Short mmCIF file of C-alpha atoms in Angstrom, two decimals:
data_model
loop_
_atom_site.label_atom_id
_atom_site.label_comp_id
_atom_site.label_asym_id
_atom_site.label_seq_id
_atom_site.Cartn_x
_atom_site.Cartn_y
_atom_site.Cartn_z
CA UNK A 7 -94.20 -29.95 -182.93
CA UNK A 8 -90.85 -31.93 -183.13
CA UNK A 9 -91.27 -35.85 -183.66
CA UNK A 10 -88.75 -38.31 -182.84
CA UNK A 11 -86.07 -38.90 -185.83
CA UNK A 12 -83.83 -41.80 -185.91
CA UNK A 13 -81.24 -42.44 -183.56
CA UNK A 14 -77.85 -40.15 -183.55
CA UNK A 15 -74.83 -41.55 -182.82
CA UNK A 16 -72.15 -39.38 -181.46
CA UNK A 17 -68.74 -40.38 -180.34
CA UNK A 18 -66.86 -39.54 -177.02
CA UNK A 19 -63.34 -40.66 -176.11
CA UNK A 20 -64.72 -43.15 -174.14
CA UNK A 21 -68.11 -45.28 -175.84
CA UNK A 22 -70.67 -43.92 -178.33
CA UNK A 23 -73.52 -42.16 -177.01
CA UNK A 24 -77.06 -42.15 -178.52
CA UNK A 25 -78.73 -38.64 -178.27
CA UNK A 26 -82.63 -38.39 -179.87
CA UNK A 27 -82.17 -34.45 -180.06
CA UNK A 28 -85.73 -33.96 -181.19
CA UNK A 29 -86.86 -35.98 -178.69
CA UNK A 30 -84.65 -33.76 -175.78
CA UNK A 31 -86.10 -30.55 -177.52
CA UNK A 32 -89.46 -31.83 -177.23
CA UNK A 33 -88.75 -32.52 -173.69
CA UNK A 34 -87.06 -29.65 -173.01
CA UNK A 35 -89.35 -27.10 -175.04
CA UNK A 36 -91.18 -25.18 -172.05
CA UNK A 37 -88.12 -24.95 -169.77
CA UNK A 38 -86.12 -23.52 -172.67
CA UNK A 39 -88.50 -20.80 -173.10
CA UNK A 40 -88.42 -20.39 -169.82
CA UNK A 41 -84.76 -20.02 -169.40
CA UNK A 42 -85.07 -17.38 -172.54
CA UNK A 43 -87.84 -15.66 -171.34
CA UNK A 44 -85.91 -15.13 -167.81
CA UNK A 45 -83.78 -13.11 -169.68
CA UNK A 46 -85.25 -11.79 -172.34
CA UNK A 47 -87.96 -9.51 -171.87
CA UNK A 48 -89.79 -9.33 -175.73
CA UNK A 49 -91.79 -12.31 -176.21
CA UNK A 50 -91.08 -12.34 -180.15
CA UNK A 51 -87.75 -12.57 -179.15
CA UNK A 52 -87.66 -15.25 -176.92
CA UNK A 53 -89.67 -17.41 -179.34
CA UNK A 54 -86.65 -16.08 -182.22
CA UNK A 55 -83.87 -16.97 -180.08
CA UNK A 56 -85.84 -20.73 -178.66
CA UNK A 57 -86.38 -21.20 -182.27
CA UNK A 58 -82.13 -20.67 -183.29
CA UNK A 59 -81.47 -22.57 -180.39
CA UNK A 60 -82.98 -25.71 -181.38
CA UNK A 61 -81.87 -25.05 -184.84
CA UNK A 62 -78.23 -24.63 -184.05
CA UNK A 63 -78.38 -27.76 -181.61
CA UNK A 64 -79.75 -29.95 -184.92
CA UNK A 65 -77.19 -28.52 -186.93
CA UNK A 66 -74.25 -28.85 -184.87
CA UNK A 67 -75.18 -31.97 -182.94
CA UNK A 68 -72.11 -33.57 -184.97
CA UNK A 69 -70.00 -31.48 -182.28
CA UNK A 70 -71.26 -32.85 -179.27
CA UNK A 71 -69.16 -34.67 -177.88
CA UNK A 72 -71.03 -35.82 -174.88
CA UNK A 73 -68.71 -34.66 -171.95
CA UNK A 74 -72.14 -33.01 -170.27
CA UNK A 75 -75.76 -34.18 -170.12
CA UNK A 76 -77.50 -33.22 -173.76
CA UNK A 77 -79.87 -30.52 -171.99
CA UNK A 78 -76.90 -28.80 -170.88
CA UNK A 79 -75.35 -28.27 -173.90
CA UNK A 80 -78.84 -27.39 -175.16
CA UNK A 81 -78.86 -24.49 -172.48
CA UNK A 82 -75.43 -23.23 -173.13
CA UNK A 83 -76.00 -23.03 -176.87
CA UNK A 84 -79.74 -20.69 -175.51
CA UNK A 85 -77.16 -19.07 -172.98
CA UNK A 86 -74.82 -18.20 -175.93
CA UNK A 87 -77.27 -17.11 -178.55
CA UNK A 88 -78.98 -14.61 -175.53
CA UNK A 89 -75.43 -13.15 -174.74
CA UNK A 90 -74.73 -12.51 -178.85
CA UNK A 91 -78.83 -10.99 -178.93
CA UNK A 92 -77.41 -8.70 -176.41
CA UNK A 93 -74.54 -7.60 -178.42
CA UNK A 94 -76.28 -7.09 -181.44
CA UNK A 95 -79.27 -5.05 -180.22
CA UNK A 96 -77.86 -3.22 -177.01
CA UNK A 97 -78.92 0.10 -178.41
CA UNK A 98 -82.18 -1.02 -178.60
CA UNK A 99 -82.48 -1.98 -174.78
CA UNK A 100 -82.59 1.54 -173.55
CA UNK A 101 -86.54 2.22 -175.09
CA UNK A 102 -87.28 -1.44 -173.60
CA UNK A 103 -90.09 -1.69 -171.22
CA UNK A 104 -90.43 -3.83 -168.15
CA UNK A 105 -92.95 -6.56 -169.13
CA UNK A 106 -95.34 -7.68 -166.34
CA UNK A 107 -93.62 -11.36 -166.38
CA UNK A 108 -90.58 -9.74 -165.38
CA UNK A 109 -91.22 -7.32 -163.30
CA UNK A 110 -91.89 -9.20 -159.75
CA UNK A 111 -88.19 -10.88 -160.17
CA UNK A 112 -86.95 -7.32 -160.34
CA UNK A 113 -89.02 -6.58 -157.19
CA UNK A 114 -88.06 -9.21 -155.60
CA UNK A 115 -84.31 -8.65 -156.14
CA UNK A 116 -83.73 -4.96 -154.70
CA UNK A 117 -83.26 -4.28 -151.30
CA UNK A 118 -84.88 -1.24 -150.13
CA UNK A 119 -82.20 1.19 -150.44
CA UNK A 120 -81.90 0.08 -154.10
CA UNK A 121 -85.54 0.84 -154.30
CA UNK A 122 -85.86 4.60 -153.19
CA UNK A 123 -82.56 5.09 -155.42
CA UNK A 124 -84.59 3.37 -158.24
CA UNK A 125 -87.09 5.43 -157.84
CA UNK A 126 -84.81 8.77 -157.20
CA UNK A 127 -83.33 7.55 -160.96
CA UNK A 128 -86.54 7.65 -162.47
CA UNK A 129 -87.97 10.61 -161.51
CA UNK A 130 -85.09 12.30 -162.63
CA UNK A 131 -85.59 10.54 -165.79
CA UNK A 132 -89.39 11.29 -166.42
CA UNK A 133 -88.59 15.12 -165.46
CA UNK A 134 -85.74 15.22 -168.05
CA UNK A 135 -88.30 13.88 -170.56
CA UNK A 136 -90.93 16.16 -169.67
CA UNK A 137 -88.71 18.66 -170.44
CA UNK A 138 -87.87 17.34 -174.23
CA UNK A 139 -89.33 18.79 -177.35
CA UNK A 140 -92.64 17.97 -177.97
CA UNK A 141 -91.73 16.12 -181.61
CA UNK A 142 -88.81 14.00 -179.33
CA UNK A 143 -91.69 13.22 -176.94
CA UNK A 144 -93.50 11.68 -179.59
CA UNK A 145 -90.72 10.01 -181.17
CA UNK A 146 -90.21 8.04 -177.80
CA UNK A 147 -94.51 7.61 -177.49
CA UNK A 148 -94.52 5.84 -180.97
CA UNK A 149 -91.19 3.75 -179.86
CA UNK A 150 -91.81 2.76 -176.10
CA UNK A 151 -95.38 3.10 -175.74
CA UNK A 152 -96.69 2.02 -179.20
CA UNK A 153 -93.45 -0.63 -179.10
CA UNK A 154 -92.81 0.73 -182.63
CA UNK A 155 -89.35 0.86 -184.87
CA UNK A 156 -87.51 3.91 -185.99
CA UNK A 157 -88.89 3.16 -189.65
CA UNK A 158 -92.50 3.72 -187.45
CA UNK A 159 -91.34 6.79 -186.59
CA UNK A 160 -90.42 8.27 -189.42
CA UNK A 161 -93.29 7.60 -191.15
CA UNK A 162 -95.79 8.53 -188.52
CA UNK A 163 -93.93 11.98 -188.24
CA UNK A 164 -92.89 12.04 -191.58
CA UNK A 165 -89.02 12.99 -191.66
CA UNK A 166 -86.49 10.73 -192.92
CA UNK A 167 -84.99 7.54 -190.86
CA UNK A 168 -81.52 9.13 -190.41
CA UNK A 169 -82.88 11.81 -188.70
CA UNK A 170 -85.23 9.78 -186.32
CA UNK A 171 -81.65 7.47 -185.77
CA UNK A 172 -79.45 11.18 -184.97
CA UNK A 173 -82.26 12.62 -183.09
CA UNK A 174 -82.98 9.65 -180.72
CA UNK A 175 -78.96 9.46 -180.52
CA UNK A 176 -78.56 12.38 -179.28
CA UNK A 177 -81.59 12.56 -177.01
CA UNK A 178 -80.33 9.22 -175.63
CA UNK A 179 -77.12 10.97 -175.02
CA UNK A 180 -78.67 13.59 -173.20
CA UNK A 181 -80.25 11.29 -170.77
CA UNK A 182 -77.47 9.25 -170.00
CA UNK A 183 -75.64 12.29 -168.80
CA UNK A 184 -78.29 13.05 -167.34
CA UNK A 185 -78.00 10.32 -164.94
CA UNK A 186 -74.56 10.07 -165.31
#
């Protein structure tokens, strides 16, 4: 846990302003995971990207120059480093599953035409699976089900990486069109 450190000084335009940033990231530690976790769906990741945040906040609280409250420029550094996870792992996001802490917002959200095309979408999808190889079925067992990495999947099946990365490329592919 964080303790207090001595008093920060930063400077605005108009008066200096004292910020205790381990003492606001103390403060602020659940709802920041919460805010994460709202968005992010893979718990180790949401504990990764709470972790950066309060790391990036320490090391460039030099920059803040106190035009908003210190917890909001605590949430738009967490909003910033969630929209640059997103960028760097989009591929990833189409093997995600739907986590049980997530799943009643989703409910809660769709109307109930959205619903019955939801579920028109995913039927679609599980019949286009079914119909996969048997090997590519596994492949996406090991990933989804066994929340595995490609590296998992080659060596459970024993072929190389690049062809678990073409395979699932082109089986991810297939789906999309399949929807498309």
């Amino acid at each position: 846990m964080l303790t207090a450190a001595p008093i920060e000084i930063t400077y605005t335009a108009e008066a200096p302003v004292a910020v205790l940033w381990q003492e606001i990231l103390c403060q602020q530690n659940r709802k920041l995971h919460n805010f994460i976790r709202k968005r992010v769906a893979n718990r180790e990741d949401v504990e990764d990207i709470a972790q950066m945040t309060c790391v990036e906040v320490l090391r460039n609280s030099h920059k803040f120059l106190g035009a908003s409250r210190p917890e909001t420029w605590l949430f738009g550094i967490a909003a910033n480093l969630i929209r640059n996870y997103y960028k760097t792992h989009q591929n990833r996001f189409l093997f995600d599953s739907i986590s049980e802490d997530n799943a009643p917002d989703l409910i809660q959200e769709c109307d109930p035409s959205d619903i019955i095309a939801n579920d028109q979408l995913l039927s679609v999808m599980a019949a286009s699976i079914d119909r996969l190889p048997e090997e590519t079925r596994r492949m996406l067992t090991i990933l989804v089900e066994r929340n595995g990495s490609y590296q998992d999947v080659a060596t459970s099946l024993n072929i190389p990486l690049g062809t678990v990365k073409s395979r699932l490329s082109r089986v991810r592919e297939s789906l999309k069109s399949t929807i498309s």
